[in-house]
mmCIF file of C-alpha atoms and ligand atoms in Angstrom:
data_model
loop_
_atom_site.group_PDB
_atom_site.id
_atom_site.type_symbol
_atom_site.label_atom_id
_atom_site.label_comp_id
_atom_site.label_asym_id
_atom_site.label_seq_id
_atom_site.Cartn_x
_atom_site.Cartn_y
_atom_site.Cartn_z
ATOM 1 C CA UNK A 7 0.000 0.000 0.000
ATOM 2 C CA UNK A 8 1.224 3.733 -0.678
ATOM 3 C CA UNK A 9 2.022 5.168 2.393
ATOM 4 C CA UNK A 10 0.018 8.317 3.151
ATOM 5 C CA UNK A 11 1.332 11.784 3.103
ATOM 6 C CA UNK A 12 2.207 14.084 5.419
ATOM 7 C CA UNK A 13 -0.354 16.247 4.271
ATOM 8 C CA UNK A 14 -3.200 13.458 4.612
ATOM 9 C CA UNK A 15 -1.681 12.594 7.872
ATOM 10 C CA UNK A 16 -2.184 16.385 9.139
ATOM 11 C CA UNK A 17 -5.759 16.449 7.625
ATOM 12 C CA UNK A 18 -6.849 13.306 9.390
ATOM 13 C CA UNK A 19 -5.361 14.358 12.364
ATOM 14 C CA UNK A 20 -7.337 17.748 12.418
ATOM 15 C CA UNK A 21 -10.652 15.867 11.028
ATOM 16 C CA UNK A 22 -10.814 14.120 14.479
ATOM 17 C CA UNK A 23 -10.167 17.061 16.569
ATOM 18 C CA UNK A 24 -6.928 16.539 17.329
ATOM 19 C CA UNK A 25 -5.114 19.733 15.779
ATOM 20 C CA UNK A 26 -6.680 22.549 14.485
ATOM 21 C CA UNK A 27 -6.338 23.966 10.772
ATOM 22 C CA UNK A 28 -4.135 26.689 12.198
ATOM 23 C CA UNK A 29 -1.736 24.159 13.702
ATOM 24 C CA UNK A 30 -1.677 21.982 10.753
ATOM 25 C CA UNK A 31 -0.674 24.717 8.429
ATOM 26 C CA UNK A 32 2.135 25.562 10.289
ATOM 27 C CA UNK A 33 3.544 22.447 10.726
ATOM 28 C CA UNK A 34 3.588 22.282 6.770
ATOM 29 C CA UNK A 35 5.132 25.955 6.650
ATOM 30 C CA UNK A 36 7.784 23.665 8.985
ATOM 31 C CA UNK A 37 8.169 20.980 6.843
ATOM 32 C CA UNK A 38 8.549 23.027 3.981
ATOM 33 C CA UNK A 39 11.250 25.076 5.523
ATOM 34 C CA UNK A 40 13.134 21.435 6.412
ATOM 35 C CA UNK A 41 12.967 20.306 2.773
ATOM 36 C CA UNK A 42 14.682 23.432 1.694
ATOM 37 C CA UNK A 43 17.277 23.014 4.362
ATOM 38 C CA UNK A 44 17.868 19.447 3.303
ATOM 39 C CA UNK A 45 18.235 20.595 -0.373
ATOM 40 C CA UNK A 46 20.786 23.370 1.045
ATOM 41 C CA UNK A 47 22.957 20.454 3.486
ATOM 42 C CA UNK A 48 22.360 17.928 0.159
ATOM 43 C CA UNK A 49 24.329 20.561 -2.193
ATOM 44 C CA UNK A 50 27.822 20.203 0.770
ATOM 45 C CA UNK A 51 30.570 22.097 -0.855
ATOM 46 C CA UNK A 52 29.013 22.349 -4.262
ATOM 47 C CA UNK A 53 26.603 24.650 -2.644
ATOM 48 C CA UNK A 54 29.770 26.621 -0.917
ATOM 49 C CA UNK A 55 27.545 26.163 2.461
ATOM 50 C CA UNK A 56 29.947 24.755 4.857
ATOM 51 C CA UNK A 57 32.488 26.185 6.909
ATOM 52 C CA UNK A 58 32.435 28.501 9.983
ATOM 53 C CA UNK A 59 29.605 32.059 9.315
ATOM 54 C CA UNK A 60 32.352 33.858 11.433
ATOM 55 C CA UNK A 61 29.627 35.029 13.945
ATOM 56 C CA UNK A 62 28.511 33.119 17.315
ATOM 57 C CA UNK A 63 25.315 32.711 19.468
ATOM 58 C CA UNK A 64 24.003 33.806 22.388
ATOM 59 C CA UNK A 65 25.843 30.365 24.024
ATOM 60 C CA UNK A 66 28.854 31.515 22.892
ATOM 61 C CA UNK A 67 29.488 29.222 20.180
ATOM 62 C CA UNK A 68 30.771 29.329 17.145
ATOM 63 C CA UNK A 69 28.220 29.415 13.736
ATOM 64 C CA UNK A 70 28.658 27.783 10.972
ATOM 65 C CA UNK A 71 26.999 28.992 7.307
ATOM 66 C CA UNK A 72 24.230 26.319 7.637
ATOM 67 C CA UNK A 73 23.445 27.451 11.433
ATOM 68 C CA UNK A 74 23.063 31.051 9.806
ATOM 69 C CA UNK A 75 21.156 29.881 6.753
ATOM 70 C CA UNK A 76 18.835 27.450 8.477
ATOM 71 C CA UNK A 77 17.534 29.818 11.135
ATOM 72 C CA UNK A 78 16.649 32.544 7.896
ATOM 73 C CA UNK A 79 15.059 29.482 5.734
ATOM 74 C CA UNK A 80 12.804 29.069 9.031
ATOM 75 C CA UNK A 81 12.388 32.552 9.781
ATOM 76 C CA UNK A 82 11.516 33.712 6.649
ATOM 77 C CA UNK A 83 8.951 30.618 6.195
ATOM 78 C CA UNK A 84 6.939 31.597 9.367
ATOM 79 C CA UNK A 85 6.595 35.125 9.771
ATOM 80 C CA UNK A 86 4.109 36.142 7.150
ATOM 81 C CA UNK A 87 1.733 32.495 7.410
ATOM 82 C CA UNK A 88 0.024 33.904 9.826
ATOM 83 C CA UNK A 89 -0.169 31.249 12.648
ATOM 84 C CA UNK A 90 2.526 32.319 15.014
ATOM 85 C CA UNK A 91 2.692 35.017 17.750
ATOM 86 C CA UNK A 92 6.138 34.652 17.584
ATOM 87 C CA UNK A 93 9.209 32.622 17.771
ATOM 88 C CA UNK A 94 12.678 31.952 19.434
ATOM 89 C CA UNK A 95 15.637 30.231 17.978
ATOM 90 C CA UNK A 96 18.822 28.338 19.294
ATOM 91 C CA UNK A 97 21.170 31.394 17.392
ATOM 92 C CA UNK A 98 19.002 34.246 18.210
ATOM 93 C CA UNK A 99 19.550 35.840 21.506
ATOM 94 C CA UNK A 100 15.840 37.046 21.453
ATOM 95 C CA UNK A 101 12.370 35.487 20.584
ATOM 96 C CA UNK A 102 11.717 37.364 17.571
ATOM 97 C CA UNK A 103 7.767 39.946 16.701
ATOM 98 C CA UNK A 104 5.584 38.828 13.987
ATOM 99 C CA UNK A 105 6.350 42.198 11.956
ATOM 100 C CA UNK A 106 2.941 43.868 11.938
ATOM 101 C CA UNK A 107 2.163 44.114 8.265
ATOM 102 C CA UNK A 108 1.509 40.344 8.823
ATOM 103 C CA UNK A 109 -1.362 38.540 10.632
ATOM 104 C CA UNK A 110 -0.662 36.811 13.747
ATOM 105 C CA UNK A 111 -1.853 33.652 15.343
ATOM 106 C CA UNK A 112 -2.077 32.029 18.355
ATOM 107 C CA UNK A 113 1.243 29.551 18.510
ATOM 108 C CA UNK A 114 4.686 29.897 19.908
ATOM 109 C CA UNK A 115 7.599 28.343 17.626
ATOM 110 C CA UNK A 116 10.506 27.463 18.866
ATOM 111 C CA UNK A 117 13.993 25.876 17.248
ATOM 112 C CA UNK A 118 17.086 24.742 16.790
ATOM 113 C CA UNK A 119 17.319 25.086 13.099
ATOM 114 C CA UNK A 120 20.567 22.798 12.766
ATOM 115 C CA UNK A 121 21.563 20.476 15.923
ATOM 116 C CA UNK A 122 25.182 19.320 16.126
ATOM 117 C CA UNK A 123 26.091 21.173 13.215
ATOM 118 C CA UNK A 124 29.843 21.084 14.059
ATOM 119 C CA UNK A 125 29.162 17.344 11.925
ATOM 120 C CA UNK A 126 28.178 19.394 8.834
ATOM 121 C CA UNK A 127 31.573 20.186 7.459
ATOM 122 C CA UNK A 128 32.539 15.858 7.980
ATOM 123 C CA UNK A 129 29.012 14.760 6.020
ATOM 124 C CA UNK A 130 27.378 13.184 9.316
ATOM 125 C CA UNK A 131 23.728 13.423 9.805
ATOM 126 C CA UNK A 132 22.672 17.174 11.298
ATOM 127 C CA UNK A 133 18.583 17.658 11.819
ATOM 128 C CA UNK A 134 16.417 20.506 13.227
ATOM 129 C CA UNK A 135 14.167 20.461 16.338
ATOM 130 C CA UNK A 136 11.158 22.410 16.907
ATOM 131 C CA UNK A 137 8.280 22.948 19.221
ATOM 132 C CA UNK A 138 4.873 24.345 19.611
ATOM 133 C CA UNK A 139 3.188 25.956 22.404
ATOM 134 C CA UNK A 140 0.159 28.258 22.785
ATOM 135 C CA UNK A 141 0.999 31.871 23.200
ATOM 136 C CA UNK A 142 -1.207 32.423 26.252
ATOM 137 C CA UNK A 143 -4.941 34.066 26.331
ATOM 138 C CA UNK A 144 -5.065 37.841 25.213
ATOM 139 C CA UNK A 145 -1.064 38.194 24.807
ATOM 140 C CA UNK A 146 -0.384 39.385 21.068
ATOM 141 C CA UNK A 147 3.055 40.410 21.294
ATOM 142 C CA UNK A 148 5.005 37.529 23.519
ATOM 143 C CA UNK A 149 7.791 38.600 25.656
ATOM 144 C CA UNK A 150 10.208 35.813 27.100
ATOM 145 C CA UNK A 151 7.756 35.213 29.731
ATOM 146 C CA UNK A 152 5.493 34.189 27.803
ATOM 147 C CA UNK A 153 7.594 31.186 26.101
ATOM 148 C CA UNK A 154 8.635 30.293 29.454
ATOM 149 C CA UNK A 155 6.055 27.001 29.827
ATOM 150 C CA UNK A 156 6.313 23.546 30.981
ATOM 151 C CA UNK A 157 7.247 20.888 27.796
ATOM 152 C CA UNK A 158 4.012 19.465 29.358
ATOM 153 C CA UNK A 159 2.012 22.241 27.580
ATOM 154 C CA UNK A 160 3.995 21.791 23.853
ATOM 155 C CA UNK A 161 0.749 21.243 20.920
ATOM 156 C CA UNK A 162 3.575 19.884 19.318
ATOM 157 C CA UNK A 163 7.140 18.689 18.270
ATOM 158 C CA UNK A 164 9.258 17.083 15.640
ATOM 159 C CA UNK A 165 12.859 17.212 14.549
ATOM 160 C CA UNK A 166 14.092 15.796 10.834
ATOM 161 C CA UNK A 167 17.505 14.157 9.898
ATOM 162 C CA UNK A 168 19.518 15.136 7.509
ATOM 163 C CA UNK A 169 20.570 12.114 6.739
ATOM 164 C CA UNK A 170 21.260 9.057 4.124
ATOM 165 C CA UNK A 171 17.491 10.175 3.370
ATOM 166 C CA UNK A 172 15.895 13.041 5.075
ATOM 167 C CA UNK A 173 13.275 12.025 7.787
ATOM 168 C CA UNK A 174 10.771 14.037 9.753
ATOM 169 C CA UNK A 175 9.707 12.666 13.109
ATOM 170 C CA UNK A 176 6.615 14.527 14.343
ATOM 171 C CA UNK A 177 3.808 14.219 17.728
ATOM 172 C CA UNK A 178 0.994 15.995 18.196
ATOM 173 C CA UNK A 179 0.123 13.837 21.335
ATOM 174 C CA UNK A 180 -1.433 10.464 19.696
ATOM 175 C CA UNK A 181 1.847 8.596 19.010
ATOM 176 C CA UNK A 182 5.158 9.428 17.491
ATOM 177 C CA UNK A 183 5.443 8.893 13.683
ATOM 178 C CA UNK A 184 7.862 8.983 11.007
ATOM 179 C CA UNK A 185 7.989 10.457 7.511
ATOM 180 C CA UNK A 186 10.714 10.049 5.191
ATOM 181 C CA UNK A 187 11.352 12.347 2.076
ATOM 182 C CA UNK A 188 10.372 11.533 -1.527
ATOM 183 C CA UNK A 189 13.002 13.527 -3.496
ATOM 184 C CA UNK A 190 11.235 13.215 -6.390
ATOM 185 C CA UNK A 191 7.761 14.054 -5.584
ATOM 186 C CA UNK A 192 8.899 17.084 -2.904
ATOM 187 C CA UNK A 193 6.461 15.338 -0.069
ATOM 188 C CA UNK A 194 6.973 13.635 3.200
ATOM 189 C CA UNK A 195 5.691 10.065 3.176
ATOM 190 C CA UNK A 196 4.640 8.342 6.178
ATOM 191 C CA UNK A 197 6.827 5.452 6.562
ATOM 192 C CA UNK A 198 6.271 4.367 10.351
ATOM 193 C CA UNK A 199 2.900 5.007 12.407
ATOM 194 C CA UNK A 200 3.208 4.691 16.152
ATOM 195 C CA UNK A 201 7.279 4.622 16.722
ATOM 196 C CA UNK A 202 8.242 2.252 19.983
ATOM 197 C CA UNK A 203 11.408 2.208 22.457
ATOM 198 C CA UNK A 204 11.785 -1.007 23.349
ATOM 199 C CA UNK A 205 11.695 -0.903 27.210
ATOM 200 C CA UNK A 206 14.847 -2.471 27.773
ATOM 201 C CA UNK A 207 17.867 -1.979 25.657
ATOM 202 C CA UNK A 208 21.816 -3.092 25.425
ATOM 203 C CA UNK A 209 23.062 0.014 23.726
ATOM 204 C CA UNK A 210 23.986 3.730 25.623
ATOM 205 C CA UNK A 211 24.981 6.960 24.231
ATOM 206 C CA UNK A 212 27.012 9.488 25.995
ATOM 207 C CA UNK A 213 30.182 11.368 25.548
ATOM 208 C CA UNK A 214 32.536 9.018 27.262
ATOM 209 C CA UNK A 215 35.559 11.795 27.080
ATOM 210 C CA UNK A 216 33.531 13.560 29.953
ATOM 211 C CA UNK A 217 33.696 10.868 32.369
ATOM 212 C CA UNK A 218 36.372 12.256 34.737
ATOM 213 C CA UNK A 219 33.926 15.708 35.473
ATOM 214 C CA UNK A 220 30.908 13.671 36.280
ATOM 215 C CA UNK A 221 29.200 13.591 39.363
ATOM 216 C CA UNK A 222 29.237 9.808 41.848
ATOM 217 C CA UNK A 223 25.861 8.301 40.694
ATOM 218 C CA UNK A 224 26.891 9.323 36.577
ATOM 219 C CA UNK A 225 30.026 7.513 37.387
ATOM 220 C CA UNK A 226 28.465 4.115 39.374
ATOM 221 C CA UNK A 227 25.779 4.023 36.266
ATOM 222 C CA UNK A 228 28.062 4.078 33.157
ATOM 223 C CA UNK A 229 30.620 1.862 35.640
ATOM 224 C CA UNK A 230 27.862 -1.047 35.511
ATOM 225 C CA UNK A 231 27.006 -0.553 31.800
ATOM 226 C CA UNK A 232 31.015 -0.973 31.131
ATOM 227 C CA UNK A 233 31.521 -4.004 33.528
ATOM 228 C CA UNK A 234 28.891 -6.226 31.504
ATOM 229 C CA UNK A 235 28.306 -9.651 31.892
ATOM 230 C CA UNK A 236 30.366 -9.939 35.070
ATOM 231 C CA UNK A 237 29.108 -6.865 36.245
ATOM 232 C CA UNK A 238 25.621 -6.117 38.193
ATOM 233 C CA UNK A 239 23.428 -6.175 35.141
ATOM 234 C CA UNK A 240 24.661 -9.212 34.137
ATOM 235 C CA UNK A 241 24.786 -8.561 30.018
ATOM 236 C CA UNK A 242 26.844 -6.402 27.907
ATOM 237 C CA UNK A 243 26.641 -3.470 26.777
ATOM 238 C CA UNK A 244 27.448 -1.101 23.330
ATOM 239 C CA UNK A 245 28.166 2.340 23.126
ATOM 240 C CA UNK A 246 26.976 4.746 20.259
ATOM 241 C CA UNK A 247 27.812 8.694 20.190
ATOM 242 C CA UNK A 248 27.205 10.366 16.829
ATOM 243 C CA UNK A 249 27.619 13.808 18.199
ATOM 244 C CA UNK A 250 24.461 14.917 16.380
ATOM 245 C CA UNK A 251 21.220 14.654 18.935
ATOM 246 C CA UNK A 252 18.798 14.224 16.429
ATOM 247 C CA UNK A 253 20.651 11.265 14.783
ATOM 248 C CA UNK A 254 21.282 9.214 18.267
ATOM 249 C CA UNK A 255 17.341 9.809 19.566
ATOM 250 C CA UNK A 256 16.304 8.373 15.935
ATOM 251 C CA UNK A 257 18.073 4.854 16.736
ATOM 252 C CA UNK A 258 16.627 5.144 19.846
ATOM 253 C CA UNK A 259 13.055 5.196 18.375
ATOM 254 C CA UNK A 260 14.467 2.790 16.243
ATOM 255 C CA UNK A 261 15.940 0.499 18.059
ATOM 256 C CA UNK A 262 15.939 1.606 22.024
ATOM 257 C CA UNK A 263 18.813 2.820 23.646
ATOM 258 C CA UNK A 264 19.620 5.526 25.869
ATOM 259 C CA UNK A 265 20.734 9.116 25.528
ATOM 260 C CA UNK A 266 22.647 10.675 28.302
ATOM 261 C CA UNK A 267 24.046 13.988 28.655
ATOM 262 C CA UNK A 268 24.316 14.912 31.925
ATOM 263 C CA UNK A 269 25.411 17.950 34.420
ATOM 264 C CA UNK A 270 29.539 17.614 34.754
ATOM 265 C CA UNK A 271 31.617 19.564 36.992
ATOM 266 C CA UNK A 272 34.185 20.809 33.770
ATOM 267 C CA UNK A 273 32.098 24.300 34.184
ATOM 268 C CA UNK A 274 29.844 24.256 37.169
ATOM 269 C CA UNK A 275 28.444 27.747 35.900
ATOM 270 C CA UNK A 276 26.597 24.943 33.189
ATOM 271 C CA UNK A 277 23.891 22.597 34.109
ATOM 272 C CA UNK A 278 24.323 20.547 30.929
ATOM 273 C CA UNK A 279 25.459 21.215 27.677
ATOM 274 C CA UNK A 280 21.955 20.944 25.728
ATOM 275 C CA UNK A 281 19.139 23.571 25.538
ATOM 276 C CA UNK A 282 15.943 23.167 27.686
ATOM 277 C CA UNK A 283 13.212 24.897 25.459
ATOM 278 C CA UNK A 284 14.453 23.726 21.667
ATOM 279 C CA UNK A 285 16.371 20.524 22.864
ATOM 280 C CA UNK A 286 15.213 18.469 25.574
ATOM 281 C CA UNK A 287 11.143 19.340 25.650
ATOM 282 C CA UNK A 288 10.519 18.267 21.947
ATOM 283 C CA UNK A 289 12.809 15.549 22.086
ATOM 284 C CA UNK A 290 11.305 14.668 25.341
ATOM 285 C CA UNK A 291 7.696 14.953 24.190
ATOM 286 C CA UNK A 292 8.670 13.188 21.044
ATOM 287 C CA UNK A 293 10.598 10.057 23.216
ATOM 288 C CA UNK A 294 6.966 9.824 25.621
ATOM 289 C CA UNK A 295 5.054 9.468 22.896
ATOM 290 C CA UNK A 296 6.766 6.694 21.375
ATOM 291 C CA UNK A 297 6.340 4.963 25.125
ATOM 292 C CA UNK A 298 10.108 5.932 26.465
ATOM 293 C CA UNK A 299 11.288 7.881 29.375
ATOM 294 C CA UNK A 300 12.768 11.211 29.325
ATOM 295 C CA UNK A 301 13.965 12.825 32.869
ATOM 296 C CA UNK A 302 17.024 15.582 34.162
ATOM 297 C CA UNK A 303 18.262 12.512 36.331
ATOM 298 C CA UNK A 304 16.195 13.987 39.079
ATOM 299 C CA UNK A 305 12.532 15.137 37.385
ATOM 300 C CA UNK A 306 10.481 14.081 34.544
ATOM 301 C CA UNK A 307 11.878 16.517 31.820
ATOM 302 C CA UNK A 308 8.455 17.961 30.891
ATOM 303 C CA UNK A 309 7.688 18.831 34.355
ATOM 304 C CA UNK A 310 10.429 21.264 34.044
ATOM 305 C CA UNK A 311 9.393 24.908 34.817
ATOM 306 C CA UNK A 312 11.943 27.275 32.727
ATOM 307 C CA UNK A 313 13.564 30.189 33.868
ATOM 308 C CA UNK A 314 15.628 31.071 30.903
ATOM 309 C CA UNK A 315 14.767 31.165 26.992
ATOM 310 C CA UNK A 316 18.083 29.415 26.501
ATOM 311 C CA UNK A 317 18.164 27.692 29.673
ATOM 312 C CA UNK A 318 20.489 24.438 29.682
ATOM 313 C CA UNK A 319 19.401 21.176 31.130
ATOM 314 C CA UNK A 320 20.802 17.446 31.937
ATOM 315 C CA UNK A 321 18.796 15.099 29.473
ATOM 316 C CA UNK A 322 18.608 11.298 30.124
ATOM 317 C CA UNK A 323 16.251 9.989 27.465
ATOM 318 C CA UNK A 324 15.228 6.519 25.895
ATOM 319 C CA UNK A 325 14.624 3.229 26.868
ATOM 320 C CA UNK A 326 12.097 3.126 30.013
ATOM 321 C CA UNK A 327 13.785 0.479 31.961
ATOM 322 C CA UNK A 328 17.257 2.095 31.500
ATOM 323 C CA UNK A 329 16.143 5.612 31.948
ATOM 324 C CA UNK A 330 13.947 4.561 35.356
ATOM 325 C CA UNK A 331 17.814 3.060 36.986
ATOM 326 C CA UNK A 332 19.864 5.919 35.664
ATOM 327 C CA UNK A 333 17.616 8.273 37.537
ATOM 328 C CA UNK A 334 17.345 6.253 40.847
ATOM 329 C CA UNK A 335 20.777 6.194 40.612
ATOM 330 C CA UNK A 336 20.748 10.262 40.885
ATOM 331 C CA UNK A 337 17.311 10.612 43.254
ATOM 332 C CA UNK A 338 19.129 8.163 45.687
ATOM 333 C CA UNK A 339 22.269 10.172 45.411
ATOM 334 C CA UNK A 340 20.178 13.565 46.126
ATOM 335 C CA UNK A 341 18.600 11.464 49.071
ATOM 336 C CA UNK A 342 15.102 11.809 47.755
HETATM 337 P P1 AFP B 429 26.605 21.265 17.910
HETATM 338 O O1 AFP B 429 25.274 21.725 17.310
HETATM 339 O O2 AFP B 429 27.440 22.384 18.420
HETATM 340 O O3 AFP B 429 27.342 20.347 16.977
HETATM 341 O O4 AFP B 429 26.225 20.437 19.227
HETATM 342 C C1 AFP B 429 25.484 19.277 19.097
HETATM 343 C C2 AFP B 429 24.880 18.923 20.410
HETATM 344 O O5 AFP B 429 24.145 20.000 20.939
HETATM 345 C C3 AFP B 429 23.995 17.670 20.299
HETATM 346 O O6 AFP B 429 23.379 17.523 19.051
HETATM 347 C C4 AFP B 429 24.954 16.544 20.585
HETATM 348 O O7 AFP B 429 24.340 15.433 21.162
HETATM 349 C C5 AFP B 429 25.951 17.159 21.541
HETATM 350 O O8 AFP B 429 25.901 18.566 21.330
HETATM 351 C C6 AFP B 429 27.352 16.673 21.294
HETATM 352 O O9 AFP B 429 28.165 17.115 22.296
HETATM 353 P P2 AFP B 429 29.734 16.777 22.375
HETATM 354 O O10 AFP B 429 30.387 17.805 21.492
HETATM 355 O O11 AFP B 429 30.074 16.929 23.811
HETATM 356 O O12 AFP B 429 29.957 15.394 21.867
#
């Protein structure tokens, strides 16, 4: 059978009430904006995209051409379709107006338009991550404050690959599906309904080179992954680190795993290295859906109440089974 298209999927969706037409439209306007940022990343050095844009973000870190280019691509493609109150990006330092000659409408975007882009210039799978939220009751013009909600509240979230084929992993709270790229037709094609983590998995991601900075129960967990079969947990276990979020979280839905990057004591001033609002809630929301677990080693992640736009965040995500000992692990430590 032909798989369905995104489209369809979005129409079906808001035939049985569970988006609106608003929301649906501007998760196109997304997807749109991803397939043009897939046919910039496809073009590499032929399309004289890669390298550094010279220019960093408000975390300090360096840009590269597609960080700069992605974020405009997404930009451009929301502000004049008329759904959004406004939006906030991973390189801008503030959410940015819905310029007035447009019409506004009642969602919050937010984005990382290219996740672990330092990959881009070696050809390794980059993706974007986005979210949705309702810009609260009467507010037209959102201020920070106003983005500031629980992952709990997100309408929303998805992230693509740019990968070996492009994918586009989307919730809108009944299940997490997958749609992979026709490059010949221009459309997303559904190509798995209902994603699962396996509960239990033999496979961990985390950046191993950190070890020495992490705190006793980070330590005592990745210890007993390492010591295997003649450790506690009695099998062994593989590592995977791609450097690129979006591509280790999609084998996780793939396969089950888990995805760990937690609080280290290399700069105490940093409670993690990824990003609360455009990282861990959609990611989180996404991971749920699909039946895994998603916490800060202490908290379910989308019980998290930001402070900060850019706010960073431990993230332990995947695998239920995995997820529930690596965060006992930290509770106990914590003495809760
Ligand atoms: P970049 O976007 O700067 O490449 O960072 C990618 C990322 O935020 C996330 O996608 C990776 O999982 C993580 O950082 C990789 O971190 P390490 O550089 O510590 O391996």
């Amino acid at each position: 059978m032909k798989p369905i298209s995104l489209t369809r999927y979005l129409i079906e969706e808001q035939r049985a009430g569970r988006i609106n037409a608003d929301l649906r439209l501007l998760i196109e306007v997304v997807a749109r904006a991803c397939k043009s940022i897939s046919h910039s990343i496809g073009k590499g050095a032929l399309g004289g995209v890669l390298g550094d844009a010279g220019t960093g973000n408000i975390q300090g870190e360096a840009q590269k051409k597609l960080d700069v280019l992605s974020n405009e691509i997404l930009l451009e493609a929301n502000e004049w379709g008329g759904h959004l109150a406004g939006c906030a990006s991973e390189e801008m330092d503030d959410p940015v107006k819905i310029p007035n000659v447009y019409p506004k409408g009642n969602f919050l975007l937010l984005y990382d338009p290219l996740d672990g882009s330092s990959n881009i210039d070696v050809n390794i799978s980059v993706g974007t991550i986005f979210s949705v939220l309702h810009c609260p009751d009467g507010v037209t013009d959102p201020e920070v404050e106003h983005y500031l909600q629980k992952g709990s509240t997100q309408v929303c979230a998805g992230y693509t690959v740019y990968g070996p084929s492009t994918l586009l992993v989307l919730t809108v709270g009944n299940g997490t599906h997958e749609f992979t790229l026709d490059r010949e037709l221009g459309s997303f094609l559904m190509t798995k309904r209902g994603m699962k983590i396996p509960e239990d998995t033999k496979e961990f991601a985390i950046n191993m080179s950190n070890q020495r900075h992490w705190e006793e129960p980070m330590k005592k967990y990745i210890a007993e992954l390492l010591a295997g079969k003649t450790g506690p947990r009695g099998k062994d276990f593989n590592m995977r680190w791609v450097a690129s979020m979006v591509a280790d979280v999609h084998r996780i839905l793939t396969r089950g795993g888990v995805f760990i990057y937690p609080k280290d004591l290399k700069d105490t001033s940093k409670p993690g290295k990824l990003r609360l609002m455009y990282e861990a809630n959609p990611m989180s929301f996404i991971v749920e859906q699909a039946g895994g677990a998603s916490t800060t080693g202490l908290q379910r992640m989308l019980d998290v109440q930001p402070t900060a736009l850019h706010q960073r965040v431990p993230v332990f995500l995947g695998s239920k089974n995995e997820i529930e000992v690596a965060t006992r692990y930290h509770l106990e430590a914590a003495g809760k």
